[in-house]
PDB file of C-alpha atoms and ligand atoms in Angstrom:
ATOM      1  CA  UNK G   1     102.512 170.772  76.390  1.00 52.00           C
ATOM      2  CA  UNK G   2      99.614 173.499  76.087  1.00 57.00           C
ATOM      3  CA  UNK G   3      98.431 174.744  79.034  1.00 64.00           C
ATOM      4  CA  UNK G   4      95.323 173.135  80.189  1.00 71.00           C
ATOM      5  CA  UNK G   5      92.636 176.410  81.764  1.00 78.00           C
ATOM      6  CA  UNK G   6      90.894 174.179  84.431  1.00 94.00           C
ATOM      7  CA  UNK G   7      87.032 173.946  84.891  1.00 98.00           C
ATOM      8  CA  UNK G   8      87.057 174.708  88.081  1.00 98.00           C
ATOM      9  CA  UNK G   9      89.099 176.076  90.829  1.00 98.00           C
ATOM     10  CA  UNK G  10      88.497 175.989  94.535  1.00 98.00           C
ATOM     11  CA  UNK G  11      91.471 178.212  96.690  1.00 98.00           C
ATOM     12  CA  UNK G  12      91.875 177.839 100.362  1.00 98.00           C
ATOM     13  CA  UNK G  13      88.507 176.513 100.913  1.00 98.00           C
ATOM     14  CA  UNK G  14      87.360 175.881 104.567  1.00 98.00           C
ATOM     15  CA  UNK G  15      83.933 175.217 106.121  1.00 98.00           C
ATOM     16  CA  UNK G  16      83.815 174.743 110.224  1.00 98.00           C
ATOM     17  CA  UNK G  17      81.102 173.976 111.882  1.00 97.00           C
ATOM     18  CA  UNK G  18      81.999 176.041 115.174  1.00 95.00           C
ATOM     19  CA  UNK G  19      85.281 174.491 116.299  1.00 94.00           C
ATOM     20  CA  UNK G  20      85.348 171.726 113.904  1.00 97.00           C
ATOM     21  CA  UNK G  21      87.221 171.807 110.820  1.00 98.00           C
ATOM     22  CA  UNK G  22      84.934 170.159 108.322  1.00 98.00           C
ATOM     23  CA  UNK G  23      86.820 171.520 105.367  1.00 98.00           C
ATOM     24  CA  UNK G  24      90.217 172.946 106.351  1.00 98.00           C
ATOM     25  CA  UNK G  25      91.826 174.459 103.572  1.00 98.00           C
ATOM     26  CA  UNK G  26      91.561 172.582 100.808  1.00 98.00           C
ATOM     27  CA  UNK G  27      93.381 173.821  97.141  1.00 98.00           C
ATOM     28  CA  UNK G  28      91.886 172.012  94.132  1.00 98.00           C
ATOM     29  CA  UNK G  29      91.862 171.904  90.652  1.00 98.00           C
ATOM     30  CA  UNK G  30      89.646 169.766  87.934  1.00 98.00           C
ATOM     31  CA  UNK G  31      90.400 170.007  84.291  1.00 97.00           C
ATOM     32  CA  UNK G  32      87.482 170.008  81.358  1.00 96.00           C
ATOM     33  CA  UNK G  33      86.347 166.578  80.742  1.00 95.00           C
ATOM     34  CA  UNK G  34      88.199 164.525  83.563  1.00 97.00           C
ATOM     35  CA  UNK G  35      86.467 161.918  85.892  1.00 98.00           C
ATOM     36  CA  UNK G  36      87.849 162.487  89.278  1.00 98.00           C
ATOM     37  CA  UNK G  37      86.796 160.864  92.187  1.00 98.00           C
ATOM     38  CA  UNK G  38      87.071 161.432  95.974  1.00 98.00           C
ATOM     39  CA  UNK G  39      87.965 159.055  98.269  1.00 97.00           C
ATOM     40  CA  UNK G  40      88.380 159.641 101.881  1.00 95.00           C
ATOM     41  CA  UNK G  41      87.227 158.011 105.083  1.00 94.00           C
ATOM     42  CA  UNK G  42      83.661 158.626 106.936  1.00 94.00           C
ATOM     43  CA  UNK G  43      83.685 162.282 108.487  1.00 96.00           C
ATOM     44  CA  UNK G  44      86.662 162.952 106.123  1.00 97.00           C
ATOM     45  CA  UNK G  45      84.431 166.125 104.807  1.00 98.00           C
ATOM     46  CA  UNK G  46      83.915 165.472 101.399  1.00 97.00           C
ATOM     47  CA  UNK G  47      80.350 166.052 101.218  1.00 96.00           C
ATOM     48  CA  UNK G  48      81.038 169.325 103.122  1.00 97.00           C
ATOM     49  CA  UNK G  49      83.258 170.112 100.582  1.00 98.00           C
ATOM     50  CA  UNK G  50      81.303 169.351  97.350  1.00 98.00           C
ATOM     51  CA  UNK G  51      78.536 170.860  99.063  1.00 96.00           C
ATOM     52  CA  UNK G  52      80.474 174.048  98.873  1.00 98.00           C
ATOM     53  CA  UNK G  53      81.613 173.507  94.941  1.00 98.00           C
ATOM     54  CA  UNK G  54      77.655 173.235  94.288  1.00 96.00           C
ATOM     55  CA  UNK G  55      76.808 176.271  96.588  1.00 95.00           C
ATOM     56  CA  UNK G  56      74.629 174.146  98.506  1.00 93.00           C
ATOM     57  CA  UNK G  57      77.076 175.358 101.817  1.00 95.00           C
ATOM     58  CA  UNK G  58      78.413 178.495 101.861  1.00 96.00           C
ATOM     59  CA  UNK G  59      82.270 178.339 102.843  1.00 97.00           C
ATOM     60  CA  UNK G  60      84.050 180.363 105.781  1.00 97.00           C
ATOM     61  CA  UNK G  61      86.577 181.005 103.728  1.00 98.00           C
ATOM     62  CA  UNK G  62      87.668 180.607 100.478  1.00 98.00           C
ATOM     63  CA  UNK G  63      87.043 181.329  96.748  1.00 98.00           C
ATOM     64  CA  UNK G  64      86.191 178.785  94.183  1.00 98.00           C
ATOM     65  CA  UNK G  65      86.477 179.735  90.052  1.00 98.00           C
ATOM     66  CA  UNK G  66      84.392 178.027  87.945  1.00 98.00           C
ATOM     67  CA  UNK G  67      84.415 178.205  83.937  1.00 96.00           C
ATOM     68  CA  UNK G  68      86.883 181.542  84.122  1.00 93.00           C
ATOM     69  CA  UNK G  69      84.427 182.890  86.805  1.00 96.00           C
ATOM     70  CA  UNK G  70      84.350 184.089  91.003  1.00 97.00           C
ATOM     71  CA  UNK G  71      81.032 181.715  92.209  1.00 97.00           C
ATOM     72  CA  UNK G  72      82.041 181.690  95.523  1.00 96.00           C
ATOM     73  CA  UNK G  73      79.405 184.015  96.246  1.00 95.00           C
ATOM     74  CA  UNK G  74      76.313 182.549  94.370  1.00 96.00           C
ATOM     75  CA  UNK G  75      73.390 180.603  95.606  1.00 94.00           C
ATOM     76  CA  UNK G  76      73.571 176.840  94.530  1.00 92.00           C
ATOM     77  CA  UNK G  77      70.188 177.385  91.744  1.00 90.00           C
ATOM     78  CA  UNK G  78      72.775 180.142  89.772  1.00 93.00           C
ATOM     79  CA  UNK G  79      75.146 177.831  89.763  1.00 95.00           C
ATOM     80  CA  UNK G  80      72.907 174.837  88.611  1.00 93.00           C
ATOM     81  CA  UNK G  81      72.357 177.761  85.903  1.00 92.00           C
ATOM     82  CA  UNK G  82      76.251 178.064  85.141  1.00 95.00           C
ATOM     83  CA  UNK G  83      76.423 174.236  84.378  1.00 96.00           C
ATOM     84  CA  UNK G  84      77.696 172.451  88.024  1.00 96.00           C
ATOM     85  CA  UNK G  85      74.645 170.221  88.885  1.00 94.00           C
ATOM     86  CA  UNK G  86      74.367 167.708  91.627  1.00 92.00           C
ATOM     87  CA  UNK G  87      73.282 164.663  93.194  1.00 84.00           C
ATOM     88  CA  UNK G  88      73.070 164.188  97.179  1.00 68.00           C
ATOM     89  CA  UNK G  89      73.227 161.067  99.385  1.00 57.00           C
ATOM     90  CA  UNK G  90      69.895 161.499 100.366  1.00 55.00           C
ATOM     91  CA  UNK G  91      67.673 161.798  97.573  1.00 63.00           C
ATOM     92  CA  UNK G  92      66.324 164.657  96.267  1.00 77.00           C
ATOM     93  CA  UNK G  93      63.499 163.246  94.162  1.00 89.00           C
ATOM     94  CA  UNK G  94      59.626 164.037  94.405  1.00 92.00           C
ATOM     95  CA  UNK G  95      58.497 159.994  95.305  1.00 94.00           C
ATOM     96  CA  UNK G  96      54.886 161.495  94.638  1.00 96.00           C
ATOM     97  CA  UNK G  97      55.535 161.845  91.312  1.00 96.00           C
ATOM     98  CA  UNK G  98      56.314 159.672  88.488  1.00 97.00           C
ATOM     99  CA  UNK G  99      60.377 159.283  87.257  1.00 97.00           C
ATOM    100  CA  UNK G 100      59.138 161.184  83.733  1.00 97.00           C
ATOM    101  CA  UNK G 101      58.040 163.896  85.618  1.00 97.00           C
ATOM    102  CA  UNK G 102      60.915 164.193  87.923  1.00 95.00           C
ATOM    103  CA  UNK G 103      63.078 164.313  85.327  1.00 95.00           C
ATOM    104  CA  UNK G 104      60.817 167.090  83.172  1.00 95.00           C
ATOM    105  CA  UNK G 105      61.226 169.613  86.077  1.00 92.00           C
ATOM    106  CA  UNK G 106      64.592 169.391  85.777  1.00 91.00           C
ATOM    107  CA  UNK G 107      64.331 169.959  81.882  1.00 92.00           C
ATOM    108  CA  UNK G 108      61.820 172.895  81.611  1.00 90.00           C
ATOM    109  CA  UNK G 109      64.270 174.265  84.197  1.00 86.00           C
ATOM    110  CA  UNK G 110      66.894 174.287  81.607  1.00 85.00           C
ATOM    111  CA  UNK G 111      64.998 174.775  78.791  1.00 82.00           C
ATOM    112  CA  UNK G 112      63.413 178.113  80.250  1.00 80.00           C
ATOM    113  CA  UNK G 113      66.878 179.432  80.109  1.00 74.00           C
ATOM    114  CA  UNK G 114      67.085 178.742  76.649  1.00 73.00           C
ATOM    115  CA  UNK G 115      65.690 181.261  74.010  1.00 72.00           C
ATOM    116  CA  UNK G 116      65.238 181.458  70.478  1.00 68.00           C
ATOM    117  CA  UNK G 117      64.793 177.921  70.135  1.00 71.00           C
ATOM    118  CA  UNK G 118      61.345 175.767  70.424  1.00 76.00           C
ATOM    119  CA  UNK G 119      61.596 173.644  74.090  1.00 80.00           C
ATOM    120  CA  UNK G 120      61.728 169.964  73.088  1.00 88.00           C
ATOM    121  CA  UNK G 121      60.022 169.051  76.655  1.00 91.00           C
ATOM    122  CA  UNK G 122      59.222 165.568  75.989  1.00 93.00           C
ATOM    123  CA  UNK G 123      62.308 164.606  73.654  1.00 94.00           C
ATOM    124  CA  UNK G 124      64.789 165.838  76.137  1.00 94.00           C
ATOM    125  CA  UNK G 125      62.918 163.639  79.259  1.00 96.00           C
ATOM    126  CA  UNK G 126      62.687 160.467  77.152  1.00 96.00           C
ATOM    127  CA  UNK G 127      66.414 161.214  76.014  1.00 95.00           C
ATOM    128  CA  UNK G 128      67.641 161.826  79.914  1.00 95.00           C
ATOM    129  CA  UNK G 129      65.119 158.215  81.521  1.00 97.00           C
ATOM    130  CA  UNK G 130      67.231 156.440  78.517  1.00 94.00           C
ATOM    131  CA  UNK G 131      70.778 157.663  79.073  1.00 92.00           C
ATOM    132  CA  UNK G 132      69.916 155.955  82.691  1.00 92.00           C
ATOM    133  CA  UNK G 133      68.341 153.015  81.157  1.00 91.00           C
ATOM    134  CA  UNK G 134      65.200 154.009  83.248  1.00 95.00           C
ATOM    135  CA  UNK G 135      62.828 154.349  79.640  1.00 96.00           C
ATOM    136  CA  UNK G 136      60.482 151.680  80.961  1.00 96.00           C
ATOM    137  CA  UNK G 137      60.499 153.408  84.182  1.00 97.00           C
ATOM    138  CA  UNK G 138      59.017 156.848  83.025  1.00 97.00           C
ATOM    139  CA  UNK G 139      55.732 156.271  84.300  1.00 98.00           C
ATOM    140  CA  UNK G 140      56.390 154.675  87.773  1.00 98.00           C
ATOM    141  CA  UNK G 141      55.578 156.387  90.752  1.00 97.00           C
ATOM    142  CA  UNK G 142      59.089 157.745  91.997  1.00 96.00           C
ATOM    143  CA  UNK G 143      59.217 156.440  95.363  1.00 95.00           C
ATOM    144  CA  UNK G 144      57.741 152.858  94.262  1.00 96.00           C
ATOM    145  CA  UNK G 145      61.008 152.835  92.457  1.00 94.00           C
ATOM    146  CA  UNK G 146      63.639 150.310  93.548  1.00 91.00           C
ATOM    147  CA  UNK G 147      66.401 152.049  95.994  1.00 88.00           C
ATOM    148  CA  UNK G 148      68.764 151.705  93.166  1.00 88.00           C
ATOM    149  CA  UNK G 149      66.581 152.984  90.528  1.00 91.00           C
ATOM    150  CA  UNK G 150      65.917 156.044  92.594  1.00 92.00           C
ATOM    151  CA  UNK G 151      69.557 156.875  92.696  1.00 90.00           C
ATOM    152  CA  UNK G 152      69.660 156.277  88.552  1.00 91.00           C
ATOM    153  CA  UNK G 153      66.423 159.094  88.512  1.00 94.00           C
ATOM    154  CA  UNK G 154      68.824 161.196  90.377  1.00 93.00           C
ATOM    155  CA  UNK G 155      71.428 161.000  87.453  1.00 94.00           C
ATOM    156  CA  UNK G 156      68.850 161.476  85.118  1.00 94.00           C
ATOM    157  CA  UNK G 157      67.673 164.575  86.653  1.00 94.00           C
ATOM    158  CA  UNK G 158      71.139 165.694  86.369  1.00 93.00           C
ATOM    159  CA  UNK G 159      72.028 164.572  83.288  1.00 93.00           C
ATOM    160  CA  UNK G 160      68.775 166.646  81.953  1.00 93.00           C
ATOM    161  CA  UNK G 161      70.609 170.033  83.424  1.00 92.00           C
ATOM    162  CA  UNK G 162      73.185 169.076  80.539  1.00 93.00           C
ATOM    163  CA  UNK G 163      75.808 170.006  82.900  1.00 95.00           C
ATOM    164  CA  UNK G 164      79.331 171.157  82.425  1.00 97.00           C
ATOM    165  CA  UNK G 165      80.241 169.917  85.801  1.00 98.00           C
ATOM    166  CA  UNK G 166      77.859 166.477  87.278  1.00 97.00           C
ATOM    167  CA  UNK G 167      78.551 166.383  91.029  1.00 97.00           C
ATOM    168  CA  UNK G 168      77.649 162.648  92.434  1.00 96.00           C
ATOM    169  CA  UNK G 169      77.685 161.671  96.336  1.00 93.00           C
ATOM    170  CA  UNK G 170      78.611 158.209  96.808  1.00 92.00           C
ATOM    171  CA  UNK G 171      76.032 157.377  93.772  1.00 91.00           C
ATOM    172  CA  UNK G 172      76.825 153.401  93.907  1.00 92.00           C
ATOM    173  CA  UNK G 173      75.509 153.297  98.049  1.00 87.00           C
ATOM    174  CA  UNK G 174      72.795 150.497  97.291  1.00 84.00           C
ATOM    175  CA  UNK G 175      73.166 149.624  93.573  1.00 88.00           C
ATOM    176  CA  UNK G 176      73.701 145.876  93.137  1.00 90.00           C
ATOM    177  CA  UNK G 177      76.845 144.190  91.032  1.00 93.00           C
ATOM    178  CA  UNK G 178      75.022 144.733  87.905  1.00 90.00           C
ATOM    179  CA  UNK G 179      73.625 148.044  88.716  1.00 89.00           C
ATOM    180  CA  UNK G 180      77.385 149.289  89.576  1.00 94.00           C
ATOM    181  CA  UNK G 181      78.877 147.644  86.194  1.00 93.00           C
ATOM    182  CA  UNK G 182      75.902 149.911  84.427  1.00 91.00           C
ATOM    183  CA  UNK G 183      76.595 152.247  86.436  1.00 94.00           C
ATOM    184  CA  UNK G 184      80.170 152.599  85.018  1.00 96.00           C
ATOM    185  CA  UNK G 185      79.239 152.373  81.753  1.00 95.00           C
ATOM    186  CA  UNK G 186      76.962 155.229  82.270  1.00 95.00           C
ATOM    187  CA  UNK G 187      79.594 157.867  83.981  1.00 96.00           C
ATOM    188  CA  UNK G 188      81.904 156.998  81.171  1.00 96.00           C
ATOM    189  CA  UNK G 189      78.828 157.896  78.761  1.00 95.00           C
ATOM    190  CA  UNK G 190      78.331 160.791  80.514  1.00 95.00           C
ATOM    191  CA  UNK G 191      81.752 162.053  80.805  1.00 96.00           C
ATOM    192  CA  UNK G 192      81.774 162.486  77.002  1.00 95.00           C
ATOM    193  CA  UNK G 193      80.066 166.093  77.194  1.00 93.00           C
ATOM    194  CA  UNK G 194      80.541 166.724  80.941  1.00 96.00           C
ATOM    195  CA  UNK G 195      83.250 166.590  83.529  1.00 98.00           C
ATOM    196  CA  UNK G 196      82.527 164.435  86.988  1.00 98.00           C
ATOM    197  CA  UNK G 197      83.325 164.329  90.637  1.00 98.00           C
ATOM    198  CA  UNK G 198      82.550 161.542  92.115  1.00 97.00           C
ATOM    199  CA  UNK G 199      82.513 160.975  95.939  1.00 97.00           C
ATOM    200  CA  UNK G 200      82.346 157.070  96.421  1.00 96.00           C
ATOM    201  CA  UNK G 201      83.230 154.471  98.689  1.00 93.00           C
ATOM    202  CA  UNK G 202      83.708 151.682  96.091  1.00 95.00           C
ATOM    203  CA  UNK G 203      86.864 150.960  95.125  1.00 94.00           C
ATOM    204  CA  UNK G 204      86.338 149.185  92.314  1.00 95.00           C
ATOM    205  CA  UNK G 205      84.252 152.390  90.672  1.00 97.00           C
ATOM    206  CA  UNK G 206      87.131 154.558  92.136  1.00 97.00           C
ATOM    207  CA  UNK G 207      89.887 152.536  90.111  1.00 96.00           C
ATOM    208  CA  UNK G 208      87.862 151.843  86.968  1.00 96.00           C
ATOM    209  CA  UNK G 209      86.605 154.771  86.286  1.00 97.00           C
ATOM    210  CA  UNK G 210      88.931 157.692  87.982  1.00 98.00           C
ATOM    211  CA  UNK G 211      91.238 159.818  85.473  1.00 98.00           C
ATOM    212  CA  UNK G 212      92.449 161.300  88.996  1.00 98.00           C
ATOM    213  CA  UNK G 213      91.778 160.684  92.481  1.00 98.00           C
ATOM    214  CA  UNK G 214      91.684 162.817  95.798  1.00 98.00           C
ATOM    215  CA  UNK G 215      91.635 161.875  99.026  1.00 97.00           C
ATOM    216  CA  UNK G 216      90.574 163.862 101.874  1.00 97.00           C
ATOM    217  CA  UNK G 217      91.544 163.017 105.116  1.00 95.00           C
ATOM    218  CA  UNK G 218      90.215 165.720 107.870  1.00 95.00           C
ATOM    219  CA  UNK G 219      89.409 168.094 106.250  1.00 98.00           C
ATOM    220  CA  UNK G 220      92.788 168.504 104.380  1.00 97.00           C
ATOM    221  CA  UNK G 221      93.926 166.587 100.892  1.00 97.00           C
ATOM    222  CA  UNK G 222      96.230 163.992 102.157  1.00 96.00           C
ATOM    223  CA  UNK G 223      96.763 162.799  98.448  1.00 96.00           C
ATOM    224  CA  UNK G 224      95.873 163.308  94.512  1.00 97.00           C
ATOM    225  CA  UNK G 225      97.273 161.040  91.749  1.00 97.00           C
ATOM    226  CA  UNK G 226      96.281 159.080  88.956  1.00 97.00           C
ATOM    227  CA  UNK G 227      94.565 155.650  90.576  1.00 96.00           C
ATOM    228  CA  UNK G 228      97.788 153.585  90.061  1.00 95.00           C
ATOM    229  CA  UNK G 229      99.614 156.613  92.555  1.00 95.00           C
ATOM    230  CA  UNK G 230      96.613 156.586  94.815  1.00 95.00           C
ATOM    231  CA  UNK G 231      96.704 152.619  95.185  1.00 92.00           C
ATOM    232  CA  UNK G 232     100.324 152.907  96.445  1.00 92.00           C
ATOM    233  CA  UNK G 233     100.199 155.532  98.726  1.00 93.00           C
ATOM    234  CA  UNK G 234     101.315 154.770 102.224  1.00 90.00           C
ATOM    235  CA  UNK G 235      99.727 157.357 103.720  1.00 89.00           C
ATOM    236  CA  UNK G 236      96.389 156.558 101.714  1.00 89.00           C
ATOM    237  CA  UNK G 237      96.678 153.030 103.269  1.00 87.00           C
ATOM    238  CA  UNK G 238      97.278 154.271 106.694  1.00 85.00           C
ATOM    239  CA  UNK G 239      94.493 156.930 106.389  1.00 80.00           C
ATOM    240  CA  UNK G 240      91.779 153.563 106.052  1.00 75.00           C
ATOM    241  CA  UNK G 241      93.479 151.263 107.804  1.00 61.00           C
ATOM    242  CA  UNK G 242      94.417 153.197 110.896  1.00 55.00           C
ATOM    243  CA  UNK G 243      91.969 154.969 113.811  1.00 45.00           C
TER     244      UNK G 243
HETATM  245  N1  LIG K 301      75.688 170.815 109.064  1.00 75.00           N
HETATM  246  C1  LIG K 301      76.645 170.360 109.872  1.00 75.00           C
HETATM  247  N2  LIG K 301      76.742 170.798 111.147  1.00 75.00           N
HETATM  248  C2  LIG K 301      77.718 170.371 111.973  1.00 75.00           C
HETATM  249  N3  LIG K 301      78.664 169.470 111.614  1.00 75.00           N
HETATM  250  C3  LIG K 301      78.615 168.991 110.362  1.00 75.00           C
HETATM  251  C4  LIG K 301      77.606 169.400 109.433  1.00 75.00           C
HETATM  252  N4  LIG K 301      77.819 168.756 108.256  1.00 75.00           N
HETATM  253  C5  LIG K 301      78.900 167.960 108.451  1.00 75.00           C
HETATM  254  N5  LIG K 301      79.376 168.105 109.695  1.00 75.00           N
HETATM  255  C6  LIG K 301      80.555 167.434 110.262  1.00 75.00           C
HETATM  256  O1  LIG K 301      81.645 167.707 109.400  1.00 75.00           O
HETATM  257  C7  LIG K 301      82.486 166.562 109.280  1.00 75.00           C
HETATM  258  C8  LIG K 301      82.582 166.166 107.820  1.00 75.00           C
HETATM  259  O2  LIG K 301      81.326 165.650 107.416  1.00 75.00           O
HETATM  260  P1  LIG K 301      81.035 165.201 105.920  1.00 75.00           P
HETATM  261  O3  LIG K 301      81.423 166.311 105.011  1.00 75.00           O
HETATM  262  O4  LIG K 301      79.636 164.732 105.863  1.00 75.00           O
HETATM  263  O5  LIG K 301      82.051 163.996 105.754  1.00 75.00           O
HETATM  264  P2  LIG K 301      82.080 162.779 104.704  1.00 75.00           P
HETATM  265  O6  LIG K 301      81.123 163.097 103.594  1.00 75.00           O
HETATM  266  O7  LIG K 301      83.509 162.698 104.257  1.00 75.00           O
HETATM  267  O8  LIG K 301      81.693 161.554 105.465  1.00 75.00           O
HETATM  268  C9  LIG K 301      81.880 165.487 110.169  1.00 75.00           C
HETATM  269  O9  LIG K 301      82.527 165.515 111.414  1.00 75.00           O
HETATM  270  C10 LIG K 301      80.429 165.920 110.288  1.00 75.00           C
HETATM  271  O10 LIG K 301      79.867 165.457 111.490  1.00 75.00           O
HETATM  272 MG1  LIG K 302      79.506 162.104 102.814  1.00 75.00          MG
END
C-alpha cells in the first residue's frame, strides 16, 4: 500500500486554561480528502482543539503540520491563506449585510491572493450561495435569515475560501430534518475538492457521513475508528452514557 503524506498533523497538542486541561495532549492525523468527524461529550474540548488547528487559540504546547508545513506558530488569517478555513458555533456573519455580500468578502479575500488572473467577483459568490442552495437568498439581509440558513451562509463563506481543509463546529445545531439530509448532501459535495472536520453532536451526520471518527473525552482521544469501530466501542458508550 503507498504511503499516504497526511494533510495535516497535530503532535502533542495541549491548551489549559490555568489548571484545566482543555486539550491534554492530543496526537492526530487527517489524510487528503477524508471526512472525519469529532465526537465527544460537552466540555470534552473539541472546540478548544479545532480552535487550535485553525489558529484561532494558540496552544501551550504542541506543534501542528499542515500541507508539509510547521503552522503552529501562525495567526489564524495566514492560515485561512494556506487553505484551513472555518466555521464557529457562534456565527461569524455580518447580519447587517446581505448573504451575497457576506459571502463576497470572503471571495475578494481569496481572490486578492490570486495574481495573473482577472477576479471573477460575482461568478465565484453566485457559485459559493448555490453550492449551499442559498441562490434565492443572495439578497436577504443576513440576520433576517432563518437560524438554519445562517449556519448554510457560514458554509458558503467557507466554501468561497476554496479550502484545502473546511473546519465545521457542530454545523447541524438548529437545522431541521430536511435541512440536515441537505446538509449531508452538501459535505459530501464539498468533500470532493476539500478535506473536512466536522465537530457534531448528531449521530446520524456522524455515521453517514464520517470516513473516520474521533472522540475526545477530556481533553485526551479516548477513540478513532472507522464509524462501524466507533459504534462498538465500550469505552465510547461509557464516555456518553456515564457521569
Ligand atoms: N477561553 C476559555 N477560558 C477558560 N476555559 C475555557 C475556555 N474555552 C474553553 N474552556 C473550557 O475548556 C473545556 C473544553 O471546552 P470546549 O473546547 O468548548 O469543549 P467542547 O467543544 O467539547 O464542548 C471546558 O471545560 C471549557 O469550559
Ligand atoms: Mg464545542
Amino acid at each position: 500500500m503507498a504511503d499516504v503524506i497526511p494533510l495535516l498533523q497535530a503532535r502533542g497538542l495541549k491548551r489549559y486554561f490555568g489548571g484545566l486541561k482543555a486539550v491534554d495532549h492530543v496526537d492526530f492525523s487527517l489524510n487528503t480528502g477524508e471526512i472525519r468527524a469529532i465526537i465527544g461529550p460537552n466540555g470534552a474540548g473539541k472546540t478548544t482543539f479545532v480552535s487550535l488547528l485553525s489558529g484561532r487559540t494558540q496552544p501551550t504546547s504542541g506543534t501542528i503540520l499542515f500541507d508539509g508545513e510547521d503552522v503552529s506558530a501562525l495567526p489564524a488569517y495566514r492560515r485561512v491563506e494556506r487553505g484551513i478555513a472555518y466555521t464557529f458555533q457562534i456565527t461569524n456573519i455580518y447580519k447587517t449585510m446581505s448573504a451575497a455580500d457576506n459571502v463576497r468578502m470572503a471571495v475578494q479575500s481569496r481572490l486578492k491572493r490570486v495574481h495573473g488572473q482577472k477576479p471573477n467577483f460575482e461568478g465565484e459568490t453566485r457559485a459559493a450561495l448555490d453550492a449551499v442552495g442559498l441562490s434565492d437568498r443572495a439578497d436577504t439581509i443576513a440576520g433576517e435569515l432563518a437560524y438554519g440558513h445562517q449556519r448554510l451562509l457560514e458554509i458558503a463563506m467557507g466554501v468561497a475560501l476554496r479550502p484545502k481543509l473546511l473546519i465545521l463546529d457542530e454545523p447541524t445545531q438548529g437545522l431541521s430534518d430536511l435541512e440536515i439530509e441537505n446538509f449531508l448532501t452538501l459535505v459530501r459535495r464539498i468533500a470532493r475538492d476539500a478535506t473536512v472536520l466536522l465537530i457534531e453532536h448528531n449521530m446520524h451526520v456522524v455515521m453517514s457521513l464520517a470516513d473516520r471518527i474521533t472522540v475526545l473525552a477530556r481533553g485526551q482521544t479516548l477513540a478513532e475508528g472507522t464509524p462501524a469501530e466507533i459504534r462498538d466501542n465500550a469505552e465510547v458508550q461509557a464516555a456518553y452514557l456515564g457521569s
